[in-house]
CSV table of C-alpha atoms in Angstrom, one decimal:
chain,number,residue,atom,x,y,z
A,1,MET,CA,73.1,-9.5,-2.4
A,2,SER,CA,75.4,-6.9,-2.6
A,3,GLU,CA,72.9,-4.3,-1.5
A,4,ASP,CA,74.0,-2.6,2.2
A,5,ARG,CA,70.9,-3.2,4.1
A,6,ASN,CA,72.2,-2.8,7.8
A,7,SER,CA,69.4,-0.5,8.4
A,8,LEU,CA,66.8,-2.8,7.5
A,9,PRO,CA,65.0,-4.8,9.9
A,10,LEU,CA,66.4,-8.9,9.4
A,11,SER,CA,62.8,-9.6,8.3
A,12,ASP,CA,62.8,-6.8,5.5
A,13,THR,CA,66.2,-7.8,4.6
A,14,VAL,CA,65.3,-11.2,4.0
A,15,ARG,CA,62.0,-10.2,2.5
A,16,THR,CA,63.6,-8.3,-0.3
A,17,ILE,CA,66.5,-11.1,-1.1
A,18,LEU,CA,63.6,-13.4,-1.8
A,19,ALA,CA,61.4,-11.2,-3.5
A,20,SER,CA,64.6,-10.3,-5.8
A,21,ARG,CA,64.6,-13.8,-7.0
A,22,GLY,CA,60.4,-13.8,-7.3
A,23,LEU,CA,60.1,-15.8,-4.0
A,24,THR,CA,58.0,-15.6,-0.8
A,25,ALA,CA,58.7,-17.2,2.5
A,26,ALA,CA,55.8,-19.5,1.4
A,27,GLN,CA,56.8,-20.5,-1.5
A,28,MET,CA,60.5,-20.9,-0.4
A,29,GLY,CA,58.8,-23.5,2.4
A,30,ARG,CA,56.6,-25.0,-0.2
A,31,LEU,CA,60.2,-25.6,-2.3
A,32,SER,CA,61.7,-26.8,0.5
A,33,ARG,CA,59.1,-29.6,1.6
A,34,LEU,CA,59.0,-30.9,-2.3
A,35,ALA,CA,62.4,-31.1,-2.3
A,36,PHE,CA,63.3,-32.8,1.2
A,37,PRO,CA,59.8,-34.6,1.9
A,38,GLY,CA,61.2,-37.1,4.3
A,39,ASP,CA,63.5,-34.1,6.1
A,40,LYS,CA,61.9,-31.6,8.2
A,41,ARG,CA,65.6,-30.6,9.1
A,42,PHE,CA,65.5,-28.6,5.7
A,43,HIS,CA,61.8,-27.5,5.8
A,44,VAL,CA,61.8,-23.6,5.4
A,45,PRO,CA,58.8,-22.1,8.0
A,46,PRO,CA,56.1,-20.3,5.7
A,47,ASN,CA,55.8,-17.5,8.3
A,48,LEU,CA,59.7,-17.0,8.2
A,49,TYR,CA,59.0,-13.5,8.0
A,50,HIS,CA,56.9,-13.3,11.5
A,51,LEU,CA,59.5,-15.6,13.6
A,52,LEU,CA,62.5,-13.1,12.7
A,53,ASP,CA,60.5,-10.0,13.6
A,54,GLU,CA,59.7,-11.7,16.8
A,55,LYS,CA,63.2,-12.8,17.6
A,56,GLN,CA,62.2,-16.3,18.2
A,57,PHE,CA,64.1,-18.1,15.4
A,58,THR,CA,67.2,-18.8,13.9
A,59,PRO,CA,67.5,-20.8,11.0
A,60,SER,CA,69.6,-24.4,11.3
A,61,LEU,CA,72.5,-25.1,8.5
A,62,TYR,CA,69.6,-27.3,6.7
A,63,GLN,CA,67.5,-24.6,6.2
A,64,ILE,CA,70.2,-22.0,5.5
A,65,PHE,CA,71.4,-24.5,2.6
A,66,ALA,CA,67.4,-24.9,1.3
A,67,LEU,CA,67.5,-20.8,1.3
A,68,SER,CA,70.8,-21.3,-0.9
A,69,ARG,CA,70.0,-23.4,-3.4
A,70,PHE,CA,66.5,-22.3,-4.1
A,71,SER,CA,67.5,-18.3,-3.8
A,72,ARG,CA,70.8,-19.5,-5.6
A,73,TYR,CA,72.5,-16.8,-3.6
A,74,ARG,CA,75.8,-18.1,-2.1
A,75,ILE,CA,75.4,-20.4,1.3
A,76,THR,CA,78.3,-17.7,2.6
A,77,ASP,CA,75.9,-14.6,1.8
A,78,TRP,CA,73.0,-16.2,3.7
A,79,PHE,CA,75.3,-16.9,6.5
A,80,ALA,CA,76.3,-13.0,6.4
A,81,VAL,CA,72.9,-12.2,6.7
A,82,PHE,CA,72.0,-13.7,9.8
A,83,GLY,CA,75.1,-12.4,11.4
A,84,LEU,CA,77.5,-15.4,10.8
A,85,ALA,CA,80.8,-14.0,9.1
A,86,LEU,CA,82.6,-17.2,8.1
A,87,GLY,CA,85.4,-15.3,6.8
A,88,GLU,CA,86.3,-14.4,10.7
A,89,ILE,CA,87.0,-18.0,11.5
A,90,PRO,CA,90.6,-18.1,10.1
A,91,ARG,CA,91.1,-14.9,12.0
A,92,LEU,CA,90.0,-16.7,15.0
A,93,GLN,CA,92.1,-19.4,14.5
A,94,MET,CA,94.7,-17.6,14.2
A,95,VAL,CA,94.7,-15.5,17.7
A,96,LEU,CA,92.9,-18.1,19.5
A,97,PRO,CA,95.1,-20.3,22.0
A,98,ALA,CA,94.8,-24.0,20.4
A,99,ARG,CA,95.3,-27.5,22.1
A,100,LEU,CA,95.7,-29.2,19.0
A,101,THR,CA,97.5,-28.5,15.5
A,102,THR,CA,95.0,-27.4,13.1
A,103,LEU,CA,94.6,-26.3,9.7
A,104,ILE,CA,93.6,-22.4,8.7
A,105,ASP,CA,90.5,-23.3,6.9
A,106,LEU,CA,91.1,-20.7,4.0
A,107,SER,CA,88.1,-21.8,2.2
A,108,LEU,CA,85.8,-20.1,4.1
A,109,SER,CA,87.0,-16.9,3.1
A,110,ASP,CA,85.3,-15.0,0.1
A,111,GLU,CA,87.3,-16.2,-3.3
A,112,HIS,CA,87.2,-12.6,-4.5
A,113,GLU,CA,89.0,-11.3,-1.5
A,114,PRO,CA,92.5,-9.5,-2.1
A,115,VAL,CA,95.8,-10.4,-1.1
A,116,LEU,CA,98.3,-8.5,0.6
A,117,ARG,CA,101.4,-8.1,-1.9
A,118,PHE,CA,104.7,-6.8,-1.4
A,119,GLU,CA,106.2,-5.4,-4.1
A,120,ALA,CA,110.0,-3.7,-4.3
A,121,THR,CA,110.2,0.1,-5.3
A,122,ARG,CA,113.8,-0.2,-5.7
A,123,SER,CA,116.9,-2.9,-5.3
A,124,GLY,CA,117.3,-3.7,-1.7
A,125,PRO,CA,120.3,-2.1,0.0
A,126,ARG,CA,123.5,-4.1,0.1
A,127,SER,CA,125.2,-2.2,3.1
A,128,SER,CA,123.6,-4.3,5.9
A,129,SER,CA,122.4,-7.5,6.5
A,130,LEU,CA,119.6,-6.0,8.7
A,131,HIS,CA,117.9,-3.2,7.2
A,132,PRO,CA,113.9,-1.8,7.4
A,133,LEU,CA,111.7,-3.3,4.8
A,134,SER,CA,110.0,0.0,4.3
A,135,GLU,CA,113.2,1.6,2.8
A,136,TRP,CA,112.6,-0.9,-0.5
A,137,VAL,CA,109.2,-2.4,-0.4
A,138,ARG,CA,105.5,-1.7,-0.3
A,139,VAL,CA,102.8,-3.2,0.7
A,140,VAL,CA,99.2,-3.1,-1.7
A,141,THR,CA,96.0,-4.9,-2.2
A,142,SER,CA,95.3,-6.7,-5.3
A,143,GLU,CA,92.9,-9.0,-6.3
A,144,ARG,CA,93.7,-12.3,-7.4
A,145,GLY,CA,94.4,-12.9,-11.1
A,146,ARG,CA,95.3,-9.7,-12.0
A,147,PRO,CA,97.0,-9.0,-15.1
A,148,ASN,CA,101.0,-9.4,-14.6
A,149,SER,CA,100.4,-10.9,-11.5
A,150,PRO,CA,102.5,-14.1,-10.6
A,151,GLU,CA,100.6,-17.1,-10.9
A,152,PRO,CA,98.8,-18.0,-7.5
A,153,ALA,CA,100.8,-21.3,-6.0
A,154,SER,CA,97.9,-23.7,-4.4
A,155,GLY,CA,100.2,-25.8,-3.3
A,156,SER,CA,100.4,-24.4,0.0
A,157,PHE,CA,98.4,-24.0,3.0
A,158,TYR,CA,98.5,-22.8,6.6
A,159,ALA,CA,98.4,-24.3,9.8
A,160,ARG,CA,98.7,-23.4,13.7
A,161,ILE,CA,100.7,-25.2,16.0
A,162,GLY,CA,99.2,-26.8,19.0
A,163,SER,CA,100.3,-26.7,22.5
A,164,HIS,CA,99.7,-30.6,23.2
A,165,ASP,CA,101.2,-31.9,20.0
A,166,ALA,CA,104.2,-29.8,19.5
A,167,PHE,CA,106.5,-32.6,18.3
A,168,ALA,CA,109.0,-30.4,16.8
A,169,PHE,CA,109.5,-28.3,20.0
A,170,PRO,CA,111.7,-25.9,20.1
A,171,ASP,CA,112.5,-25.7,16.4
A,172,LEU,CA,108.2,-24.9,16.1
A,173,LEU,CA,106.7,-23.0,19.2
A,174,PRO,CA,102.7,-24.0,20.1
A,175,GLY,CA,100.8,-20.9,18.7
A,176,SER,CA,103.4,-20.2,15.4
A,177,ILE,CA,101.6,-20.1,12.3
A,178,VAL,CA,103.5,-22.3,9.4
A,179,ARG,CA,103.4,-22.5,5.6
A,180,VAL,CA,103.4,-25.6,4.7
A,181,ARG,CA,104.4,-26.6,1.0
A,182,ARG,CA,101.7,-29.2,-0.3
A,183,ILE,CA,103.3,-32.9,-1.5
A,184,ALA,CA,101.1,-34.7,-3.5
A,185,ARG,CA,102.9,-38.4,-2.7
A,186,PHE,CA,106.0,-38.8,-0.7
A,187,ARG,CA,107.7,-42.1,0.0
A,188,ALA,CA,110.0,-43.0,3.1
A,189,ASP,CA,113.1,-43.7,1.2
A,190,GLU,CA,112.9,-39.9,-0.2
A,191,ILE,CA,112.8,-38.4,3.4
A,192,PRO,CA,115.7,-36.0,4.3
A,193,THR,CA,117.2,-37.5,7.6
A,194,GLY,CA,119.1,-35.9,10.4
A,195,ARG,CA,118.9,-32.5,12.4
A,196,GLY,CA,118.8,-30.6,9.2
A,197,GLY,CA,116.0,-32.5,7.3
A,198,ALA,CA,112.7,-31.1,6.6
A,199,LEU,CA,109.5,-30.5,9.2
A,200,PHE,CA,106.5,-32.2,7.8
A,201,LEU,CA,103.1,-32.1,8.4
A,202,VAL,CA,101.9,-35.4,9.1
A,203,GLU,CA,98.2,-36.5,9.3
A,204,HIS,CA,97.5,-39.7,11.4
A,205,SER,CA,94.6,-41.2,13.6
A,206,ASN,CA,95.3,-38.7,16.4
A,207,GLY,CA,95.4,-35.8,14.4
A,208,LEU,CA,97.8,-33.6,12.6
A,209,THR,CA,101.3,-33.3,13.8
A,210,CYS,CA,104.6,-31.2,12.5
A,211,SER,CA,107.4,-33.4,13.2
A,212,ARG,CA,110.8,-34.8,11.5
A,213,LEU,CA,110.7,-38.2,10.1
A,214,HIS,CA,112.8,-41.4,10.1
A,215,ALA,CA,112.5,-43.6,7.2
A,216,LEU,CA,112.2,-47.3,7.6
A,217,PRO,CA,111.9,-50.0,4.8
A,218,ARG,CA,108.5,-51.1,3.4
A,219,ASN,CA,107.7,-47.2,3.2
A,220,ARG,CA,107.3,-46.8,6.8
A,221,VAL,CA,108.2,-43.5,9.0
A,222,VAL,CA,108.9,-42.9,13.0
A,223,LEU,CA,107.7,-39.5,14.2
A,224,CYS,CA,110.6,-37.8,15.7
A,225,PRO,CA,110.0,-35.6,18.6
A,226,THR,CA,112.8,-32.9,18.7
A,227,SER,CA,113.0,-32.7,22.5
A,228,LEU,CA,109.8,-33.3,24.1
A,229,PRO,CA,109.1,-37.2,25.2
A,230,PHE,CA,106.5,-37.7,22.6
A,231,ALA,CA,105.8,-41.5,21.9
A,232,GLN,CA,108.3,-42.5,18.5
A,233,VAL,CA,105.5,-44.4,16.7
A,234,GLU,CA,106.0,-46.4,13.3
A,235,LEU,CA,103.6,-45.4,10.9
A,236,ASP,CA,102.7,-46.9,7.5
A,237,LEU,CA,102.6,-44.4,5.1
A,238,GLU,CA,99.3,-43.9,2.7
A,239,ARG,CA,97.7,-46.5,5.6
A,240,HIS,CA,98.5,-45.1,9.0
A,241,ALA,CA,99.5,-41.8,8.0
A,242,ARG,CA,99.6,-39.4,4.9
A,243,ILE,CA,102.6,-36.6,4.7
A,244,LEU,CA,100.3,-33.3,3.6
A,245,GLY,CA,103.8,-31.1,3.3
A,246,ALA,CA,106.8,-30.0,4.1
A,247,VAL,CA,107.1,-26.8,6.5
A,248,GLU,CA,108.4,-23.6,4.3
A,249,PHE,CA,108.4,-21.0,6.8
A,250,GLU,CA,106.9,-20.2,10.5
A,251,LEU,CA,105.7,-16.8,11.5
A,252,ARG,CA,106.6,-16.9,15.5
A,253,PRO,CA,105.2,-14.9,17.8
A,254,LEU,CA,107.9,-14.0,20.7
A,255,ARG,CA,105.5,-13.7,24.0
A,256,SER,CA,105.2,-15.4,27.1
A,257,GLY,CA,102.9,-18.4,28.3
A,258,LEU,CA,103.4,-20.4,25.2
A,259,ASN,CA,104.4,-23.5,26.9
A,260,ALA,CA,104.3,-27.1,25.2
A,261,SER,CA,103.5,-29.9,27.3
A,262,VAL,CA,102.8,-33.9,26.2
A,263,PRO,CA,99.4,-35.3,27.2
A,264,PRO,CA,99.1,-39.1,28.2
A,265,SER,CA,98.1,-40.1,24.8
A,266,LEU,CA,100.7,-38.6,23.0
A,267,HIS,CA,103.4,-39.9,25.9
A,268,ARG,CA,102.4,-43.5,25.6
A,269,PHE,CA,103.0,-45.7,22.8
A,270,TRP,CA,99.9,-46.0,21.0
A,271,ASN,CA,98.4,-48.3,18.0
A,272,PRO,CA,97.7,-46.2,14.8
A,273,PHE,CA,94.4,-46.7,12.9
A,274,PRO,CA,94.2,-47.0,9.2
A,275,LEU,CA,93.3,-43.4,7.8
A,276,PRO,CA,90.0,-43.2,5.9
A,277,GLU,CA,90.5,-43.1,2.0
A,278,THR,CA,90.2,-40.1,0.4
A,279,SER,CA,87.6,-39.2,-1.8
A,280,PRO,CA,86.1,-35.9,-3.7
A,281,ALA,CA,83.6,-35.7,-1.6
A,282,LEU,CA,86.1,-34.9,1.6
A,283,SER,CA,86.6,-31.0,2.3
A,284,LEU,CA,90.3,-31.3,2.6
A,285,GLY,CA,91.0,-31.2,-1.0
A,286,ARG,CA,89.2,-28.2,-1.6
A,287,LEU,CA,90.7,-26.6,1.6
A,288,LEU,CA,94.3,-27.1,0.0
A,289,ALA,CA,93.3,-26.3,-3.6
A,290,ARG,CA,92.1,-22.8,-2.0
A,291,ALA,CA,94.8,-22.1,0.4
A,292,ARG,CA,96.8,-19.0,-0.2
A,293,ARG,CA,100.7,-18.7,-0.1
A,294,ARG,CA,103.4,-16.4,-0.6
A,295,ALA,CA,103.9,-15.9,-4.5
A,296,GLY,CA,107.7,-15.6,-4.5
A,297,LEU,CA,110.1,-13.3,-5.9
A,298,THR,CA,110.0,-11.5,-8.9
A,299,GLU,CA,111.2,-8.2,-10.5
A,300,LYS,CA,108.4,-6.5,-8.9
A,301,VAL,CA,106.0,-9.1,-6.4
A,302,LEU,CA,107.9,-10.3,-3.8
A,303,ALA,CA,105.4,-12.0,-1.6
A,304,GLU,CA,101.8,-12.4,-1.5
A,305,LEU,CA,99.8,-13.1,2.2
A,306,PRO,CA,96.3,-14.4,3.0
A,307,ARG,CA,94.3,-11.6,3.8
A,308,PHE,CA,93.3,-13.5,7.2
A,309,ILE,CA,97.0,-12.8,8.5
A,310,GLY,CA,97.3,-9.1,7.3
A,311,GLY,CA,93.9,-8.9,9.8
A,312,ALA,CA,94.9,-10.6,12.5
A,313,ALA,CA,98.6,-9.7,12.4
A,314,ALA,CA,98.5,-6.8,15.2
A,315,GLU,CA,96.0,-8.8,17.4
A,316,TYR,CA,98.3,-11.8,16.9
A,317,PHE,CA,101.6,-9.9,17.8
A,318,LYS,CA,99.9,-8.2,20.8
A,319,MET,CA,100.6,-4.7,19.0
A,320,ARG,CA,98.0,-1.7,18.6
A,321,HIS,CA,98.7,-1.9,14.8
A,322,ILE,CA,101.4,-3.0,12.3
A,323,SER,CA,102.8,-1.7,9.5
A,324,LEU,CA,105.6,-1.9,6.9
A,325,ARG,CA,107.3,-0.1,9.1
A,326,ASP,CA,107.6,-2.4,11.8
A,327,LEU,CA,109.1,-5.3,9.5
A,328,PHE,CA,112.6,-5.7,8.7
A,329,SER,CA,114.2,-8.0,6.6
A,330,VAL,CA,117.3,-10.5,7.7
A,331,GLU,CA,119.9,-11.1,4.8
A,332,ARG,CA,121.5,-14.6,4.0
A,333,SER,CA,124.6,-12.9,5.3
A,334,PHE,CA,123.0,-12.1,9.1
A,335,GLN,CA,125.1,-14.6,11.2
A,336,SER,CA,123.5,-15.3,14.7
A,337,PHE,CA,123.9,-18.3,17.0
A,338,HIS,CA,120.4,-17.5,18.6
A,339,PRO,CA,118.2,-20.5,18.1
A,340,TYR,CA,115.2,-18.4,17.3
A,341,LEU,CA,117.0,-16.4,14.6
A,342,THR,CA,118.4,-19.5,12.7
A,343,GLU,CA,116.9,-19.4,9.4
A,344,ALA,CA,115.1,-15.8,9.8
A,345,ALA,CA,113.8,-14.0,6.6
A,346,LEU,CA,112.1,-11.6,8.7
A,347,LEU,CA,111.6,-9.4,12.1
A,348,VAL,CA,108.2,-8.4,13.5
A,349,VAL,CA,109.3,-5.0,15.6
A,350,ASP,CA,107.2,-3.2,18.3
A,351,ARG,CA,108.8,0.4,18.1
A,352,ARG,CA,106.9,1.3,21.0
A,353,LYS,CA,108.6,-1.1,23.5
A,354,LYS,CA,111.8,0.4,23.7
A,355,GLN,CA,112.5,-0.1,27.1
A,356,ILE,CA,115.6,-2.2,27.4
A,357,SER,CA,115.3,-5.5,29.7
A,358,SER,CA,116.7,-9.0,30.7
A,359,LEU,CA,114.8,-11.6,32.3
A,360,ALA,CA,116.7,-13.2,35.4
A,361,HIS,CA,114.5,-16.3,35.4
A,362,ALA,CA,114.9,-17.1,31.5
A,363,PRO,CA,117.5,-19.2,29.9
A,364,LEU,CA,119.6,-17.1,27.1
A,365,TRP,CA,117.6,-18.3,24.4
A,366,ALA,CA,114.3,-17.2,25.8
A,367,GLN,CA,115.7,-13.3,26.7
A,368,PRO,CA,113.8,-10.6,24.8
A,369,LEU,CA,115.7,-9.3,21.6
A,370,TYR,CA,115.9,-6.0,20.5
A,371,VAL,CA,116.6,-4.3,17.0
A,372,LEU,CA,119.4,-1.2,17.2
A,373,ILE,CA,120.7,1.3,15.2
A,374,ARG,CA,123.8,2.5,15.2
A,375,ARG,CA,125.1,5.9,14.8
A,376,ASN,CA,126.9,4.7,11.2
A,377,GLY,CA,123.1,3.5,10.2
A,378,THR,CA,123.6,-0.1,10.4
A,379,PHE,CA,121.0,-2.1,12.6
A,380,LEU,CA,121.9,-4.9,15.2
A,381,CYS,CA,119.3,-7.4,16.4
A,382,ALA,CA,120.5,-8.7,19.7
A,383,ALA,CA,119.5,-9.8,23.5
A,384,CYS,CA,120.8,-6.9,25.8
A,385,VAL,CA,121.5,-6.3,29.5
A,386,PRO,CA,120.7,-2.5,30.5
A,387,GLU,CA,123.3,-0.8,32.7
A,388,ALA,CA,123.4,2.5,34.9
A,389,GLY,CA,123.8,5.6,32.9
A,390,GLN,CA,121.8,5.0,30.0
A,391,GLY,CA,123.8,2.0,28.9
A,392,LEU,CA,123.7,-1.4,27.4
A,393,ILE,CA,125.5,-4.3,26.8
A,394,VAL,CA,124.6,-6.3,23.9
A,395,ARG,CA,124.7,-10.0,24.1
A,396,PRO,CA,127.5,-11.5,21.8
A,397,PHE,CA,127.1,-14.1,18.8
A,398,SER,CA,124.7,-11.8,16.8
A,399,ASP,CA,125.3,-10.6,13.1
A,400,GLY,CA,129.1,-10.6,13.9
A,401,ILE,CA,129.7,-9.8,17.4
A,402,ASP,CA,131.9,-12.3,19.0
A,403,ARG,CA,132.0,-10.9,22.3
A,404,PRO,CA,129.5,-8.5,24.8
A,405,LEU,CA,129.6,-5.1,23.4
A,406,HIS,CA,129.2,-1.8,25.7
A,407,LEU,CA,126.9,0.8,24.2
A,408,LYS,CA,125.6,4.2,25.4
A,409,ILE,CA,121.9,5.2,24.6
A,410,PRO,CA,121.8,7.6,22.5
A,411,ALA,CA,125.2,8.6,21.7
A,412,GLU,CA,126.3,5.4,20.1
A,413,VAL,CA,123.1,3.9,19.7
A,414,GLU,CA,119.2,3.8,19.8
A,415,VAL,CA,116.9,1.4,20.3
A,416,VAL,CA,114.3,0.7,17.6
A,417,GLY,CA,112.2,-1.6,19.4
A,418,ARG,CA,111.3,-5.3,20.4
A,419,VAL,CA,111.1,-8.2,18.4
A,420,VAL,CA,107.6,-9.5,18.8
A,421,GLY,CA,107.8,-11.8,15.8
A,422,ILE,CA,109.7,-13.8,13.4
A,423,LEU,CA,109.4,-15.4,10.3
A,424,ARG,CA,111.8,-18.1,9.3
A,425,LYS,CA,112.4,-20.4,6.2
A,426,LEU,CA,112.8,-23.8,7.3
A,427,LEU,CA,112.2,-25.9,4.1
A,428,PRO,CA,115.6,-27.2,3.1
A,429,GLU,CA,116.7,-26.5,-0.6
A,430,GLY,CA,116.0,-29.6,-2.9
A,431,ILE,CA,112.7,-30.5,-1.4
A,432,SER,CA,110.1,-30.2,-4.6
A,433,ARG,CA,106.5,-30.4,-4.7
């Protein structure tokens, strides 16, 4: 079904597809009635072409299943014929507001869809802890399973943090995309505790939650919200809850309007219900198995990202477009007491936003961040306050600055752009699969 039929009427497109298998609409209708005699939902109308010409008919999911089964074309291809692009669903899950934490369903993407691959062109610079990624990295699209490519790590998947179940706020913000390392089985006595412990994605009877956990005897855990007054509910692992994985990275958009709230159902203490037993019939296993994750570091390939992130990144960060020049890597030597920059690995910078601003109504941690380049070629990332006469004050405690720094534009410093996104590495060392 790879032939371009965009210029054909829909009825002619369907007729051509069925003819390629030696079928007609009447034969398809007869096969569907024989296969499902007691369920009319699967029956394909014998006058299918006429209904499509008259635009009076849209096939149901059951009828599309029948078309796929007897034509031996993939159901996703039939969805595309009728204008239903399932591959767009991960993009929409990434950019549309969401009240609840949800898995991003990569099983809907084409398994042959290329991935975004970050490859090193030379050794990374060591003179500065912050530097443009484009100086030593290139981005290419690559087919999965190509020779000499790193083994895809299917043990990770992606989720988006909801606004009404943000147990980890402000460590994780509503709207953030997190990559979760899948953990097959995890006992309560294996859970790291304390502020520096891992954030886990937990499935329970009220949905999904990213939270720190407190371990109790008899393989029980307590959901531990970071700041907001969510109920700290005790859960029996494998009966009331499953730990799906530990959060590895957070892709955080720095924009206003992403406030977390606590709904009454999660503010009050609630009684957990037992989870249904997992089985091969459930789609979750397939979803997790097909999820894509970053491939890790080698001599050549630095990382992989699912195609849906690259396709929706500009829209997600409210930018016109995004390129490698908008990304800045953050080395481990980068020092900052800013809570957003803790464990930062990558900054997304909108180079079109060079006007320095400071928000009088916002706390220090919510002030806009900017990447600056000094005349000696080093880069800074900090919140700034504009001064009269083309000057600015760089707030302290960013990348070694321990006091306010007065700089002149452009004599001493230039503004590269405003930080609109941060990729943070959250999974502590020692958490294994």
